[in-house]
């Protein structure tokens, strides 16, 4: 009996290597930063990395946006979305880009759902009968056992035409439908429009200019794969509240409980971002810092907490005065405008946006969230010595002029014809952050721009 041997070549075992790609993230001032990301890096990881690198205040309002200027679309990239998947859906001939900025409205519907879902637009078929609390209302969208509906009129762009048609729409978990007979919701009158499994909601940035939309409150559903404008489902609401309700409900139906997990998950330094950018550790000497007083011939340790607090306040005021003197020096580019501390100190604050126009202020607030309390301060265009507070309330942006008053050689600032006076704009902002006063609401979220 003969034996034959055969050489068998086994396939090489290669280690699993995560795919990597370079992405470019832009800010609102057109600066950008290139980052190398792997296939497991999400939008939240990129946000946290940029927060750490730019030393921003850590909160979940920082957001990555997907922008496509050529077709006037923009959407929120959810925190759990992998960045490589987002970029892979763009295709080769697109000019899409990523933008990093504040979005205070991203999770605001978890805190104030009744502001996002007006009673006349939302109905729940199985429970509550109109007496639901805020927590119960949002739970109906998150629970798969409940069946909330959003309904109302929307303008829709007819396929292959320039005209828009107004129809009655019904939004359910299974998709978006329109009624072929008035406002009837009977199954025989509801016609399927689209679902959310393969579509993402986008805002129309220039809907009137590009698509001839009847209002400025347009949005669309776009397939989450490369495609042209022919695949867009273009819709338009009559006001901002209606558009916000539709888009927010679509996000909740599409992502469900994942959105709440994104909202409730705190930012942590123990992530892929902090691994790339490790935070410096405090030394032993820094951990043993104490308050000191060097006003006399010899330094002494301040043991009283009240005295330490008063010294800290005095040092802060001294720092303010030094900053104003630096800004008002002849070599300073703004020296001619900053003659006193009260007219210079605000220029260092993130909420002050200098010489932007009324329209630019409205666009900035709109971009960073149409919710109560979003604000900024700017120079007045009509009065060169005055300032303007631009504030969002009730999904509308209002402008209040801050008038300077002079008394005994000192300048004060007021919003209410001198009844309440402030030595500088910082005091004014801090007061209205704690008190509503003559304003429709307190100042809560300041608009901020950063350079990446």
Short mmCIF file of N, CA and C in Angstrom, two decimals, residues 152 154 156 165 167-171 175-182 184 186-194 235:
data_model
loop_
_atom_site.label_atom_id
_atom_site.label_comp_id
_atom_site.label_asym_id
_atom_site.label_seq_id
_atom_site.Cartn_x
_atom_site.Cartn_y
_atom_site.Cartn_z
N UNK A 152 -50.85 67.44 10.66
CA UNK A 152 -50.99 68.84 10.29
C UNK A 152 -50.74 69.04 8.81
N UNK A 154 -48.80 70.40 5.52
CA UNK A 154 -47.45 70.69 5.04
C UNK A 154 -47.51 70.98 3.54
N UNK A 156 -45.71 70.39 0.02
CA UNK A 156 -44.82 69.39 -0.55
C UNK A 156 -44.50 69.79 -1.98
N UNK A 165 -47.56 71.88 -3.28
CA UNK A 165 -48.95 71.55 -3.01
C UNK A 165 -49.13 71.37 -1.51
N UNK A 167 -50.90 69.65 1.59
CA UNK A 167 -51.63 68.43 1.92
C UNK A 167 -51.62 68.20 3.43
N UNK A 168 -52.54 67.37 3.88
CA UNK A 168 -52.61 67.01 5.30
C UNK A 168 -51.79 65.74 5.52
N UNK A 169 -50.80 65.83 6.43
CA UNK A 169 -49.86 64.72 6.66
C UNK A 169 -50.07 64.13 8.05
N UNK A 170 -49.76 62.84 8.15
CA UNK A 170 -49.82 62.11 9.42
C UNK A 170 -48.50 61.36 9.58
N UNK A 171 -47.84 61.59 10.71
CA UNK A 171 -46.57 60.96 11.01
C UNK A 171 -46.76 59.89 12.07
N UNK A 175 -44.08 55.39 9.39
CA UNK A 175 -43.66 56.27 8.31
C UNK A 175 -44.53 57.52 8.24
N UNK A 176 -44.35 58.25 7.15
CA UNK A 176 -45.08 59.50 6.91
C UNK A 176 -46.11 59.25 5.81
N UNK A 177 -47.36 59.71 6.06
CA UNK A 177 -48.47 59.50 5.13
C UNK A 177 -49.16 60.84 4.87
N UNK A 178 -49.84 60.93 3.72
CA UNK A 178 -50.67 62.10 3.45
C UNK A 178 -52.08 61.64 3.10
N UNK A 179 -53.03 62.49 3.42
CA UNK A 179 -54.44 62.16 3.22
C UNK A 179 -54.88 62.59 1.82
N UNK A 180 -55.59 61.71 1.16
CA UNK A 180 -56.12 62.03 -0.17
C UNK A 180 -57.50 62.67 -0.09
N UNK A 181 -58.04 62.79 1.13
CA UNK A 181 -59.35 63.40 1.30
C UNK A 181 -59.35 64.29 2.54
N UNK A 182 -59.00 65.54 2.35
CA UNK A 182 -59.03 66.52 3.43
C UNK A 182 -58.15 66.13 4.59
N UNK A 184 -58.90 63.52 6.62
CA UNK A 184 -59.30 62.16 7.01
C UNK A 184 -58.08 61.30 7.31
N UNK A 186 -58.58 57.92 7.88
CA UNK A 186 -58.99 56.55 7.61
C UNK A 186 -57.96 55.86 6.73
N UNK A 187 -57.72 54.57 6.96
CA UNK A 187 -56.69 53.86 6.20
C UNK A 187 -56.86 53.95 4.69
N UNK A 188 -58.09 53.98 4.21
CA UNK A 188 -58.30 54.03 2.76
C UNK A 188 -57.97 55.39 2.17
N UNK A 189 -57.86 56.42 3.03
CA UNK A 189 -57.54 57.76 2.55
C UNK A 189 -56.08 58.15 2.78
N UNK A 190 -55.33 57.32 3.52
CA UNK A 190 -53.92 57.63 3.79
C UNK A 190 -53.03 56.95 2.77
N UNK A 191 -52.17 57.75 2.16
CA UNK A 191 -51.24 57.21 1.16
C UNK A 191 -49.81 57.35 1.67
N UNK A 192 -49.06 56.28 1.49
CA UNK A 192 -47.67 56.23 1.98
C UNK A 192 -46.81 57.28 1.28
N UNK A 193 -45.96 57.99 2.07
CA UNK A 193 -45.04 58.99 1.51
C UNK A 193 -43.59 58.52 1.60
N UNK A 194 -43.13 58.17 2.80
CA UNK A 194 -41.79 57.60 2.98
C UNK A 194 -41.64 57.11 4.42
N UNK A 235 -40.37 69.19 1.92
CA UNK A 235 -41.56 69.60 2.65
C UNK A 235 -41.35 70.98 3.23
#
